Short mmCIF file of C-alpha atoms in Angstrom, two decimals:
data_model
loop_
_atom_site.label_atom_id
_atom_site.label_comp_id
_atom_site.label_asym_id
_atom_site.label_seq_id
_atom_site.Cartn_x
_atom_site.Cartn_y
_atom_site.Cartn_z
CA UNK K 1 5.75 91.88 120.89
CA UNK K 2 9.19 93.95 121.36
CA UNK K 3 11.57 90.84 122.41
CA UNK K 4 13.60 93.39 124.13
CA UNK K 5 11.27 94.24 126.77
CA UNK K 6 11.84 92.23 130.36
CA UNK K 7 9.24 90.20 132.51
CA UNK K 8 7.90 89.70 136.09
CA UNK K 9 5.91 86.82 136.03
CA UNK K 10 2.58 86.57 137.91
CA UNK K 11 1.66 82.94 138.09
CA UNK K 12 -2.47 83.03 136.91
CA UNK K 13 -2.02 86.48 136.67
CA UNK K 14 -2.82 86.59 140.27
CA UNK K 15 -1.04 89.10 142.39
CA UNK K 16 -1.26 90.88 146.28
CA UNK K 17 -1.81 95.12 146.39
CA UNK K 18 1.27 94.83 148.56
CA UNK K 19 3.83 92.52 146.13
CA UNK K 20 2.50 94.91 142.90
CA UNK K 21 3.25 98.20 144.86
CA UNK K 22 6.83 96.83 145.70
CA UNK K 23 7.33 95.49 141.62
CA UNK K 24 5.91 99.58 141.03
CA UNK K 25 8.65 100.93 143.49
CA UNK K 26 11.54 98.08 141.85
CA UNK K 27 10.93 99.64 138.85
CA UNK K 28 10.73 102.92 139.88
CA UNK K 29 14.40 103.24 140.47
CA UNK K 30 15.11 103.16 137.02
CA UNK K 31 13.06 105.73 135.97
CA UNK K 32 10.36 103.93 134.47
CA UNK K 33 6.81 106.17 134.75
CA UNK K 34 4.93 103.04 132.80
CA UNK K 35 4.06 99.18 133.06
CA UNK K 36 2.95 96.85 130.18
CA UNK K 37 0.50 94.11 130.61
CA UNK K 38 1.45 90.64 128.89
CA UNK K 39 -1.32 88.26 127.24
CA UNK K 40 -0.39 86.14 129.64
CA UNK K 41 -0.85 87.70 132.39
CA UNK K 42 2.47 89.04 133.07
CA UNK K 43 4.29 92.57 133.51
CA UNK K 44 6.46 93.62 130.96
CA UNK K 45 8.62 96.43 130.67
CA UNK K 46 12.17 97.96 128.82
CA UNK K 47 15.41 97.63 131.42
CA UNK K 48 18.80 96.79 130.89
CA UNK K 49 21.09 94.10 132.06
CA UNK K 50 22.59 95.90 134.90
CA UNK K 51 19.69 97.48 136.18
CA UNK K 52 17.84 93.94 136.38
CA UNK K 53 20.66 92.61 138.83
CA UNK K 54 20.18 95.83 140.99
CA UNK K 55 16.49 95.50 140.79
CA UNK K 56 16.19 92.03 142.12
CA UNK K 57 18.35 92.76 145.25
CA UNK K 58 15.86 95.61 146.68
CA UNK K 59 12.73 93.70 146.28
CA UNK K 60 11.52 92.50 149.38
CA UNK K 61 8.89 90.04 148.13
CA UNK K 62 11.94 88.19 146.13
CA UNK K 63 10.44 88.89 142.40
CA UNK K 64 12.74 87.99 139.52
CA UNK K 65 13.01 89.56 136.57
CA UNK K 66 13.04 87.67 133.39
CA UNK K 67 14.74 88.43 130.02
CA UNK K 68 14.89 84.80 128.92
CA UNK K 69 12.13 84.77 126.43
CA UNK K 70 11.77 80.70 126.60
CA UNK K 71 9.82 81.01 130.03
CA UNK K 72 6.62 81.27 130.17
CA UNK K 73 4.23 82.75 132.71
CA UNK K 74 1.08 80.13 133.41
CA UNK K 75 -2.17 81.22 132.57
CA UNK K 76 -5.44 80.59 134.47
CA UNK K 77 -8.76 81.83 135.05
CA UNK K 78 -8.64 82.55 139.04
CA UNK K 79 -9.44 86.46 137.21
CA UNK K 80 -13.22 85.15 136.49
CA UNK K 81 -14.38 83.08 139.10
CA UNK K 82 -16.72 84.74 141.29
CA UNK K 83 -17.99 87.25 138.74
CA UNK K 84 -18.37 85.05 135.44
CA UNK K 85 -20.15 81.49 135.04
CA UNK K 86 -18.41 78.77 136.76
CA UNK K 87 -18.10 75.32 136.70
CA UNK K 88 -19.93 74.05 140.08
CA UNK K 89 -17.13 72.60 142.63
CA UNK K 90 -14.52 75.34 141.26
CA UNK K 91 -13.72 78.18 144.01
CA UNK K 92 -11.05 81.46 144.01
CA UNK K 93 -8.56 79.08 146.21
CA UNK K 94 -8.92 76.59 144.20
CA UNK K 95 -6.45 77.97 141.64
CA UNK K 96 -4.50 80.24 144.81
CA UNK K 97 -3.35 76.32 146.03
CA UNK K 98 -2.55 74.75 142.23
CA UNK K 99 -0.26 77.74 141.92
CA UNK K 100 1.07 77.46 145.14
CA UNK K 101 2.36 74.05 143.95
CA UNK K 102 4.42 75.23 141.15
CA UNK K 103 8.32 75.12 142.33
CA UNK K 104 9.70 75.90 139.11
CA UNK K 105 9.40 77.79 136.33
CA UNK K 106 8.26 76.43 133.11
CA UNK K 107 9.37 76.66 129.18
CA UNK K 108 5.81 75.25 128.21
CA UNK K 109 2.82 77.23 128.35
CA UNK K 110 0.79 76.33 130.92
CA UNK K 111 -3.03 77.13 130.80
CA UNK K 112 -5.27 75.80 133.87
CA UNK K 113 -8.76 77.13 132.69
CA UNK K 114 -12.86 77.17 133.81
CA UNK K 115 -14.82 76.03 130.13
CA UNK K 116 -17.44 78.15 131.23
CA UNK K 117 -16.14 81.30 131.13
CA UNK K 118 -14.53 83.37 128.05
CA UNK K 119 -12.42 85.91 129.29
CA UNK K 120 -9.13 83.22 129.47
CA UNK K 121 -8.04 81.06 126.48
CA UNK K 122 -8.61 77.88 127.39
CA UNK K 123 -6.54 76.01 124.07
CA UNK K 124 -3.46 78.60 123.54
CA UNK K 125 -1.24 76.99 125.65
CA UNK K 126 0.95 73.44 125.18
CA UNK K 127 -0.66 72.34 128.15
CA UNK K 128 -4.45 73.08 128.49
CA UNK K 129 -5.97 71.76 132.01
CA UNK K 130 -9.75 72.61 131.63
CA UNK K 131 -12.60 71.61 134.38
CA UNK K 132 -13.86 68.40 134.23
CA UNK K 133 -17.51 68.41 135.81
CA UNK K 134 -16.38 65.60 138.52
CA UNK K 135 -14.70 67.82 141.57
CA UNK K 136 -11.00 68.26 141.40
CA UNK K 137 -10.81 66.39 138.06
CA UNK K 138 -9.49 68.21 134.93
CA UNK K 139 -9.00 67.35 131.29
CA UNK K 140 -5.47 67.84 130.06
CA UNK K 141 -5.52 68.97 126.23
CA UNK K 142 -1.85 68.86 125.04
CA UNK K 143 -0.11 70.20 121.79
CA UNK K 144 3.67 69.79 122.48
CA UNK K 145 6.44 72.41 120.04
CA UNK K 146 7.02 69.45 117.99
CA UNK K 147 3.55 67.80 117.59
CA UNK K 148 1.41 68.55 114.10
CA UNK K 149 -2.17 69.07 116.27
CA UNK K 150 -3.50 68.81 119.78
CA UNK K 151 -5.00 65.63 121.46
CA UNK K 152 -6.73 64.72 125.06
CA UNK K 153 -4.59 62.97 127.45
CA UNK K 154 -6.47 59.42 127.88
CA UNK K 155 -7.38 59.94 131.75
CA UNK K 156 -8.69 62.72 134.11
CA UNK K 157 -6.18 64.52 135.62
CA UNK K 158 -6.34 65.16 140.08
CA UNK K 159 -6.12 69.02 140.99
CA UNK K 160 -3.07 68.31 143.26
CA UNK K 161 -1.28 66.02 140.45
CA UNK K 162 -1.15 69.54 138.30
CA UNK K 163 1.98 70.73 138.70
CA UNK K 164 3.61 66.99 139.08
CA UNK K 165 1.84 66.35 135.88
CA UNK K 166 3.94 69.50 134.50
CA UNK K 167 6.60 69.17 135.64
CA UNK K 168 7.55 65.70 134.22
CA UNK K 169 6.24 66.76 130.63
CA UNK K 170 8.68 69.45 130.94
CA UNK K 171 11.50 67.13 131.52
CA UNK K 172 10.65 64.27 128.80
CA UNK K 173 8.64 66.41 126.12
CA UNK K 174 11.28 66.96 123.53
CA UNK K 175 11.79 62.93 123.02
CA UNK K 176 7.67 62.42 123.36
CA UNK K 177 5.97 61.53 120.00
CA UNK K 178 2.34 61.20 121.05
CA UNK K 179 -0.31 60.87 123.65
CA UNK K 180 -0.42 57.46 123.77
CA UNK K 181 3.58 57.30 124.15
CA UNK K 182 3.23 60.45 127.04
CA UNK K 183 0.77 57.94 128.74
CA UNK K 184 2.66 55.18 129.06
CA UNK K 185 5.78 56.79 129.94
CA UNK K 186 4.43 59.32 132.93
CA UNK K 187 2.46 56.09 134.46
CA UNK K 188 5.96 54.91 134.48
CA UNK K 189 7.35 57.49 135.95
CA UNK K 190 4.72 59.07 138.44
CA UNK K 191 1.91 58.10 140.81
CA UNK K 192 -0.77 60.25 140.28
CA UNK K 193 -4.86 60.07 141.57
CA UNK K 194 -6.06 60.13 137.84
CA UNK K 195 -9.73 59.36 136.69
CA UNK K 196 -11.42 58.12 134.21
CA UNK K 197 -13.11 60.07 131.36
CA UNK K 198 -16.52 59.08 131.06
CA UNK K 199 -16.65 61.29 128.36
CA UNK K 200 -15.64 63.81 125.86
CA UNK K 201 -15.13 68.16 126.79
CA UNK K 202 -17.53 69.89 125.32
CA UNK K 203 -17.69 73.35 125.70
CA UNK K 204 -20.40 75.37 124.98
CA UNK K 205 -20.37 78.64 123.25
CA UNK K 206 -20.66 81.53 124.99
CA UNK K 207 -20.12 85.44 124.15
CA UNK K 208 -17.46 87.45 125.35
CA UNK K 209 -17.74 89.85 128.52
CA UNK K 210 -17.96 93.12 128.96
CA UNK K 211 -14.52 93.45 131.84
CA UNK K 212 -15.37 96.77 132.49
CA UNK K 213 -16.52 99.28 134.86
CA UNK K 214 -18.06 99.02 138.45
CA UNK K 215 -20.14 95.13 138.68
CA UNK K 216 -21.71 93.98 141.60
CA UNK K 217 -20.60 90.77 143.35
CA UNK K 218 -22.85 88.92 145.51
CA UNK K 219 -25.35 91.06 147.73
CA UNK K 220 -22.93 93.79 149.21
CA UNK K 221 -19.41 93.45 147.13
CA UNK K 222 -18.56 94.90 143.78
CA UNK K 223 -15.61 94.15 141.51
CA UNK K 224 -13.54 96.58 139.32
CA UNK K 225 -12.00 95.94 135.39
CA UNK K 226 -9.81 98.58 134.72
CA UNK K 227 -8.62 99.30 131.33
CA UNK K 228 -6.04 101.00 129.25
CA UNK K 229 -6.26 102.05 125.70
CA UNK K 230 -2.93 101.55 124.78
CA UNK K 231 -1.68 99.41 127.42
CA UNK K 232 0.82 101.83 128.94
CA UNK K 233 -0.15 101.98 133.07
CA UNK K 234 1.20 104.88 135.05
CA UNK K 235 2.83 103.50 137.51
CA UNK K 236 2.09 106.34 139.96
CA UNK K 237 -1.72 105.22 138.99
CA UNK K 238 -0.93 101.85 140.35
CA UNK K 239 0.74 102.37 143.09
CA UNK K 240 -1.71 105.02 144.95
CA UNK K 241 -4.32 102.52 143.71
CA UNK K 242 -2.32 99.49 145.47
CA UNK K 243 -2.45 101.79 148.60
CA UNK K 244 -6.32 102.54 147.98
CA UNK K 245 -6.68 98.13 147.90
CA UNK K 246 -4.06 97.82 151.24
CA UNK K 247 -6.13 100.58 152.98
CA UNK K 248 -9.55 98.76 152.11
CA UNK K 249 -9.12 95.20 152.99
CA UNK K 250 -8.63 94.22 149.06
CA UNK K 251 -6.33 91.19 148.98
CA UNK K 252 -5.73 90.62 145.56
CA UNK K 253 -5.89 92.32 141.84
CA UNK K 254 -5.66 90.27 138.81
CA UNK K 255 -4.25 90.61 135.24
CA UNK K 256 -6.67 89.37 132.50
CA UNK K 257 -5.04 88.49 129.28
CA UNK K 258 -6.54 91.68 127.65
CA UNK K 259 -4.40 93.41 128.88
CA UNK K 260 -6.17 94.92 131.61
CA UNK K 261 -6.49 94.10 135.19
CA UNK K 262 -9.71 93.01 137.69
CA UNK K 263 -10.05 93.78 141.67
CA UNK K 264 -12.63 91.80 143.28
CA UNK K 265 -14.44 92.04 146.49
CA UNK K 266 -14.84 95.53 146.63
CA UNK K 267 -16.94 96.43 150.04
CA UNK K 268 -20.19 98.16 149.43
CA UNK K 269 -18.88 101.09 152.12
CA UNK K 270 -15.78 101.46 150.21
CA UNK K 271 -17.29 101.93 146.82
CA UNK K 272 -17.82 105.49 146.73
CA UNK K 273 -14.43 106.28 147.98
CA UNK K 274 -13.24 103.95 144.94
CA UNK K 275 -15.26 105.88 142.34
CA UNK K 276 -14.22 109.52 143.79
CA UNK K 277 -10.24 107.86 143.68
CA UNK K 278 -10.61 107.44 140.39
CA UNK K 279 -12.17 110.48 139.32
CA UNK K 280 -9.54 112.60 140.56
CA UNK K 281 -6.73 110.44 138.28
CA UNK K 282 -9.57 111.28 135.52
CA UNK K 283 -9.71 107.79 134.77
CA UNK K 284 -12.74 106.26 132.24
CA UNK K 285 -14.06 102.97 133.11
CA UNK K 286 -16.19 102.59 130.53
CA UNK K 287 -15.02 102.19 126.98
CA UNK K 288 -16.60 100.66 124.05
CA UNK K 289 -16.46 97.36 123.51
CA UNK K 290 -15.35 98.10 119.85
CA UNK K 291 -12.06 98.72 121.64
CA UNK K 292 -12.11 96.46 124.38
CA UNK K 293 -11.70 93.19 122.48
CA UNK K 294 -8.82 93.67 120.75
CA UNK K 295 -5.38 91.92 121.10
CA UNK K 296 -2.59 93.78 120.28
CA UNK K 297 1.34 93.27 120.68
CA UNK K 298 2.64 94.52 123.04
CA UNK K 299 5.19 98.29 122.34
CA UNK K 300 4.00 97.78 118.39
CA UNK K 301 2.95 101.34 117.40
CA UNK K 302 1.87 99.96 113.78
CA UNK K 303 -0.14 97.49 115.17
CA UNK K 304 -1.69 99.63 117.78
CA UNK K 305 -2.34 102.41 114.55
CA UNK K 306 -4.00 100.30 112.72
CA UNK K 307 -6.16 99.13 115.44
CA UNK K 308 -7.08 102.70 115.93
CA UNK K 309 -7.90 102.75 112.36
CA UNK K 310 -10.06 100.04 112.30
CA UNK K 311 -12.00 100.90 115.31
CA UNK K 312 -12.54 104.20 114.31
CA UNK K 313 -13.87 102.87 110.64
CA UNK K 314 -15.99 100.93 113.48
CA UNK K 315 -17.77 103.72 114.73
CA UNK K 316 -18.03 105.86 112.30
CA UNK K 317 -20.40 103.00 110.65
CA UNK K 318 -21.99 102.62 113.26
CA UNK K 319 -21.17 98.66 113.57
CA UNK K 320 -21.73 96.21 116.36
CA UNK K 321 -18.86 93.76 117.38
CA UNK K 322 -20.73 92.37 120.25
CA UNK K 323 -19.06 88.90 121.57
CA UNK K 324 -16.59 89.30 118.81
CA UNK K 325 -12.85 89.47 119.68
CA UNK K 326 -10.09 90.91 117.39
CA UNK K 327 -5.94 90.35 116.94
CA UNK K 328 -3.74 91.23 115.13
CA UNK K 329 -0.83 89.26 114.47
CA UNK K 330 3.04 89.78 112.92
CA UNK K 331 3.40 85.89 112.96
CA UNK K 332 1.72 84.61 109.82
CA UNK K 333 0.83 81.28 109.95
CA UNK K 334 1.62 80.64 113.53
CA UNK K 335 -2.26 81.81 114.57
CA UNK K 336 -1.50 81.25 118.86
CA UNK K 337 -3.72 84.38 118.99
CA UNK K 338 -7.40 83.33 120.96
CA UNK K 339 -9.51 85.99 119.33
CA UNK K 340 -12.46 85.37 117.20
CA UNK K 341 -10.80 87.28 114.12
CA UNK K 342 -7.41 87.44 113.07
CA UNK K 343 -5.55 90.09 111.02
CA UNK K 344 -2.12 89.19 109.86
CA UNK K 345 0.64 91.24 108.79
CA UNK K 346 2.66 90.18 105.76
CA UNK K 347 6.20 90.46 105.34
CA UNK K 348 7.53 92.40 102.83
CA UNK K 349 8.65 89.72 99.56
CA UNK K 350 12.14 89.00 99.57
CA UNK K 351 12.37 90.36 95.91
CA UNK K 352 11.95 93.90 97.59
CA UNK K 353 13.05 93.79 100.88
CA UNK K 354 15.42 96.83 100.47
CA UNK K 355 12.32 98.79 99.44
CA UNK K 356 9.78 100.45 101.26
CA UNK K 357 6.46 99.07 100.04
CA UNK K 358 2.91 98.97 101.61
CA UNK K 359 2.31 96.19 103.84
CA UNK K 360 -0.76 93.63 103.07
CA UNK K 361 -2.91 91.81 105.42
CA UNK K 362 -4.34 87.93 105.49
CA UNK K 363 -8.23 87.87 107.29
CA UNK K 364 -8.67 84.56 108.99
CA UNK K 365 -11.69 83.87 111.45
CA UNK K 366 -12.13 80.44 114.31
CA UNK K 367 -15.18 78.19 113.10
CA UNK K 368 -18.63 79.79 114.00
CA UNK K 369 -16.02 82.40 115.22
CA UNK K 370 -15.58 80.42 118.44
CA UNK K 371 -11.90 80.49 119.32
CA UNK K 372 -12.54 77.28 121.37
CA UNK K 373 -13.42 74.89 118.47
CA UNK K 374 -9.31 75.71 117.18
CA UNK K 375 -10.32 75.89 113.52
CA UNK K 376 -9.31 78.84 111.34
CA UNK K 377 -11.26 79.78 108.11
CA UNK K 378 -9.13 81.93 105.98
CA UNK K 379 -11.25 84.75 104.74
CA UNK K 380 -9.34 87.28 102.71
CA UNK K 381 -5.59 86.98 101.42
CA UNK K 382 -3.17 89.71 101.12
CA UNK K 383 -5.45 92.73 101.51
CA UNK K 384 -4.70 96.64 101.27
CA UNK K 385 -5.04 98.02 105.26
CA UNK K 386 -7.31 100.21 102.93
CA UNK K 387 -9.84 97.05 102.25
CA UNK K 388 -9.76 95.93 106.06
CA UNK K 389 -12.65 98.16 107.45
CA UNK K 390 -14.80 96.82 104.84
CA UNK K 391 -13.78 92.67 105.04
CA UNK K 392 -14.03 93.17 109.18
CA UNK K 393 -17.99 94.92 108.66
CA UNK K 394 -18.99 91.89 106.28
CA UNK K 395 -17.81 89.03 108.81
CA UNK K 396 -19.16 90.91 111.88
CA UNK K 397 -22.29 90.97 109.74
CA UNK K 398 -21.48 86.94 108.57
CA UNK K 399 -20.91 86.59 112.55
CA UNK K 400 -24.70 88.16 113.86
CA UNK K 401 -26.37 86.39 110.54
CA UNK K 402 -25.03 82.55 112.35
CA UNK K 403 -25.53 83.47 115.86
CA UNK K 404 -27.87 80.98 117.93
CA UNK K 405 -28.02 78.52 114.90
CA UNK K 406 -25.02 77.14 115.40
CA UNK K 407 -26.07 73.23 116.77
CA UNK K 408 -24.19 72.97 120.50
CA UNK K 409 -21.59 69.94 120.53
CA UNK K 410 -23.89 67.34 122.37
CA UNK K 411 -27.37 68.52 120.48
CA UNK K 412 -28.93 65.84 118.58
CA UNK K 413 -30.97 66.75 115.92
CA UNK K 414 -34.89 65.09 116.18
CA UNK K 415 -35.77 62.56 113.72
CA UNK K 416 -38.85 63.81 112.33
CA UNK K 417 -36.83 67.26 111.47
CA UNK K 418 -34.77 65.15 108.92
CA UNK K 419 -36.08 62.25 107.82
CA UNK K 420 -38.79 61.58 105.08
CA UNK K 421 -41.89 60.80 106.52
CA UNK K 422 -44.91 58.58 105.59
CA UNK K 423 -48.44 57.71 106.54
CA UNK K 424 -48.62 54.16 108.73
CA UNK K 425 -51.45 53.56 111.60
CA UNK K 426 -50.28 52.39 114.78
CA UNK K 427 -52.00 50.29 117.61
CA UNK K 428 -52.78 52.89 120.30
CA UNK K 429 -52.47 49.72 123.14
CA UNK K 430 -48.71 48.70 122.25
CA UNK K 431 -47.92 51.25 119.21
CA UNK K 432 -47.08 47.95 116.97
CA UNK K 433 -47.66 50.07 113.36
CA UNK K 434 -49.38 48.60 110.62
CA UNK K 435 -47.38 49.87 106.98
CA UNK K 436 -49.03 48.30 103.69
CA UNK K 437 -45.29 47.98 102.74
CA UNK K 438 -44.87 44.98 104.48
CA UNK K 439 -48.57 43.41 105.39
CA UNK K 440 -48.73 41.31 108.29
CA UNK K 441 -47.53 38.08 107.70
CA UNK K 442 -48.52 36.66 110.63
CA UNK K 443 -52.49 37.45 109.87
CA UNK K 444 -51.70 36.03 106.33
CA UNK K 445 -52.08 39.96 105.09
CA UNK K 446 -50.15 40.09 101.75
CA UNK K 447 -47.51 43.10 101.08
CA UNK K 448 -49.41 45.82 99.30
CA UNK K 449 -52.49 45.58 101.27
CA UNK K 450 -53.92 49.29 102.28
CA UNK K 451 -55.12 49.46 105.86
CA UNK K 452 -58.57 50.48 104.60
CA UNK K 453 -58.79 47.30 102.47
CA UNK K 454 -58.08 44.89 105.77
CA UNK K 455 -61.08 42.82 106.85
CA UNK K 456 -63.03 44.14 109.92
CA UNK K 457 -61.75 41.06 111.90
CA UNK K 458 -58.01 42.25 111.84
CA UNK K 459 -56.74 42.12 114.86
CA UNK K 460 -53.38 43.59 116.45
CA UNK K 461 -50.76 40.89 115.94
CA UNK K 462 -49.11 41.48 119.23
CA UNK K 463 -51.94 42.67 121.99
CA UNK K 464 -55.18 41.33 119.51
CA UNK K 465 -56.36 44.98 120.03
CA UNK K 466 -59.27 45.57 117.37
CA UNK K 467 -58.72 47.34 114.14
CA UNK K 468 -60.73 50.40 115.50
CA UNK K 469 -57.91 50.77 118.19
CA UNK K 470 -55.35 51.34 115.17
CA UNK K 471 -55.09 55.22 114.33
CA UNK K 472 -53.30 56.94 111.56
CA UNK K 473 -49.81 58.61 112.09
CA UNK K 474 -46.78 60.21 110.18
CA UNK K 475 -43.60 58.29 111.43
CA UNK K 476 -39.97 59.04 110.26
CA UNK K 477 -38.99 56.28 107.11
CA UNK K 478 -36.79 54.27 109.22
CA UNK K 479 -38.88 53.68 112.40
CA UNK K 480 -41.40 51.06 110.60
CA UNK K 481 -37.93 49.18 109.25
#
């Protein structure tokens, strides 16, 4: 991303039609004619220092502009709920009143997420709060700057303890080694409603969503994903379409992290006035996917090129990229990126750095290809851009091959699929089993006696059920042991 570009921050991504349209006529003043979208949900766009202290003073809804690039804006799924799978006891306000909470503004990234749903990274943040399944309980998945990999803070963390939570991490993280250390100290410092965990997150896999287009919602709403191709929104767009939401009774639009945005609770009667709005501005609501699921830095023209490139190489195969996400990253070995594939960018060797020379990529997928599970395979190193199209086909073909086989986290696998198995015969009153491996040493049957062989008094040794009651079954090795 160009570091040069300033920010508005939109806490969850979560914003009114009437606070964008002001942000739309703050920046107006200084002739800007387009808006960026942020992965995290935030506006970005290029000013200068003067013309950020001017800006500031005419908003009315107070927004600040931010060129410090050690904030961060918090990330949260408020964008899917109501349209995507939920978890049961989570609700639209729910995440309106954690934000609400948040009096400052933090350094840390902040993710508060829904595991059900796949349209918001749920682990690319230093603080990850993810639904629990008991009501207003999350779990808090942490991996601080300094720390070497992620953990699980040790208790279940109250909705309304969120930003409390937060806000002391902020002020003690730098001097924290571990979770167990974090633990002791913050139940030092705060009192907060925690909860047990009775027991581990597990989250499920689930392909990603098609964000686009017209969708109904409920029995007489719809909702709206609006996307850009190369992330450049007219502003004039925006702003009539702010008007179009204030005019309709539309009380919020929403940033996803793709860098598009989502309006939800469209009314039925307003629909057709929505679709002939947009048709006059020309605007195409339904691209392919193949371009869709892409994450791209922000103002990076080679990046965006060679995204072009690869999609087109897409099409013109005629490949499928269904549920897979892509990104493409400057930052080799840092990997924050929440797609399903990875394509970094090397730099240029040292040796030649005053030398124009043709830059080579790294191809590195998530396990099962399931950003969630935070485990990179590295499948290609220091490939031409030329090879790409080719490496990208085989894993989306590696990707469709795996899909549905991969075992779900709390799936247990049935005995009799893999252990050995041998003949025994079993008492059909109590099931005790009878195996010629071990006799009965009760009825004074030696080891090594077939069942066949056993007198026609034998009796059950636990109910005295007949031998004709005992019938012959396969059972796993280990359950006659």
């Amino acid at each position: 991303m160009n570091d040069d570009l300033h920010r508005i921050m939109i806490p969850g991504g979560v914003t009114s039609p009437g606070e964008l349209k002001d942000i739309i006529s703050m920046l107006e003043t200084t002739g800007l004619t387009e808006v960026h979208f942020g992965s995290r949900q935030d506006l970005l766009f290029p000013i200068n220092a003067a013309d950020e202290k001017q800006l500031e003073n005419i908003s009315k809804f107070n927004t600040e502009i931010i060129a410090d690039r050690s904030y961060q804006n918090i990330v949260c799924s408020y964008v899917s709920a109501d349209i995507f799978d939920m978890t049961y006891w989570l609700k639209g306000s729910t995440y309106l009143y954690i934000l609400e909470d948040f009096d400052f503004k933090p350094k840390l990234k902040i993710n508060i997420t829904d595991p059900k749903q796949r349209l918001v990274p749920i682990f690319s943040g230093d603080l990850n709060f993810v639904a629990s399944e008991s009501e207003d309980y999350w779990y808090l998945n942490l991996k601080l700057p300094h720390w070497k990999k992620a953990a699980f803070y040790p208790v279940l963390i109250y909705s309304w303890d969120i930003h409390k939570i937060s806000k002391a991490i902020e002020e003690i993280h730098e001097d924290i080694q571990d979770v167990d250390e974090l633990f002791f100290v913050l139940s030092k410092k705060l009192d907060t409603n925690n909860k047990a965990v009775e027991k581990e997150l597990k989250i499920d896999y689930t392909t990603f969503p098609y964000y686009e287009g017209m969708n109904r919602m409920g029995i007489d709403q719809f909702w709206l994903g609006l996307y850009w191709r190369n992330n450049k929104y007219d502003l004039d767009f925006l702003k009539e379409f702010c008007g179009f939401c204030l005019d309709n009774s539309i009380g919020k639009i929403c940033i996803t992290p793709w860098k598009s945005f989502i309006v939800k609770g469209i009314k039925k009667t307003s629909r057709l006035e929505l679709e002939r709005f947009l048709g006059q501005w020309g605007i195409n609501v339904r691209h392919s996917q193949l371009e869709m699921n892409w994450h791209v830095p922000v103002d990076d023209t080679d990046a965006l090129d060679l995204k072009k490139f690869l999609v087109r190489s897409f099409d013109q195969n005629d490949i499928s990229t269904y549920g897979l996400t892509f990104g493409i990253s400057n930052d080799v070995g840092k990997r924050s990126h929440f797609a399903s594939v990875i394509i970094e960018r090397n730099g240029a060797p040292a040796i030649v750095k005053d030398f124009e020379v043709r830059p080579t990529y790294n191809v590195i997928h998530f396990e099962n290809f399931d950003p969630n599970t935070q485990k990179y395979s590295a499948y290609a190193n220091d490939v031409d851009k030329i090879e790409l199209p080719g490496l990208l086909m085989e894993l989306s073909k590696k990707y469709f091959k795996q899909l549905g086989t991969i075992k779900k986290p709390d799936e247990k696998v049935e005995k009799s699929d893999t252990k050995e198995k041998k003949e025994v015969y079993q008492c059909q009153s109590c099931f005790t089993v009878y195996d010629k491996n071990y006799g009965d040493s009760k009825a004074q049957v030696a080891e090594g006696t077939k069942f066949e062989n056993l007198p026609e008094t034998y009796t059950c040794s636990v109910c005295d059920a007949p031998k004709s009651n005992f019938t012959k079954v396969k059972l796993a090795v280990n359950e006659t042991s």
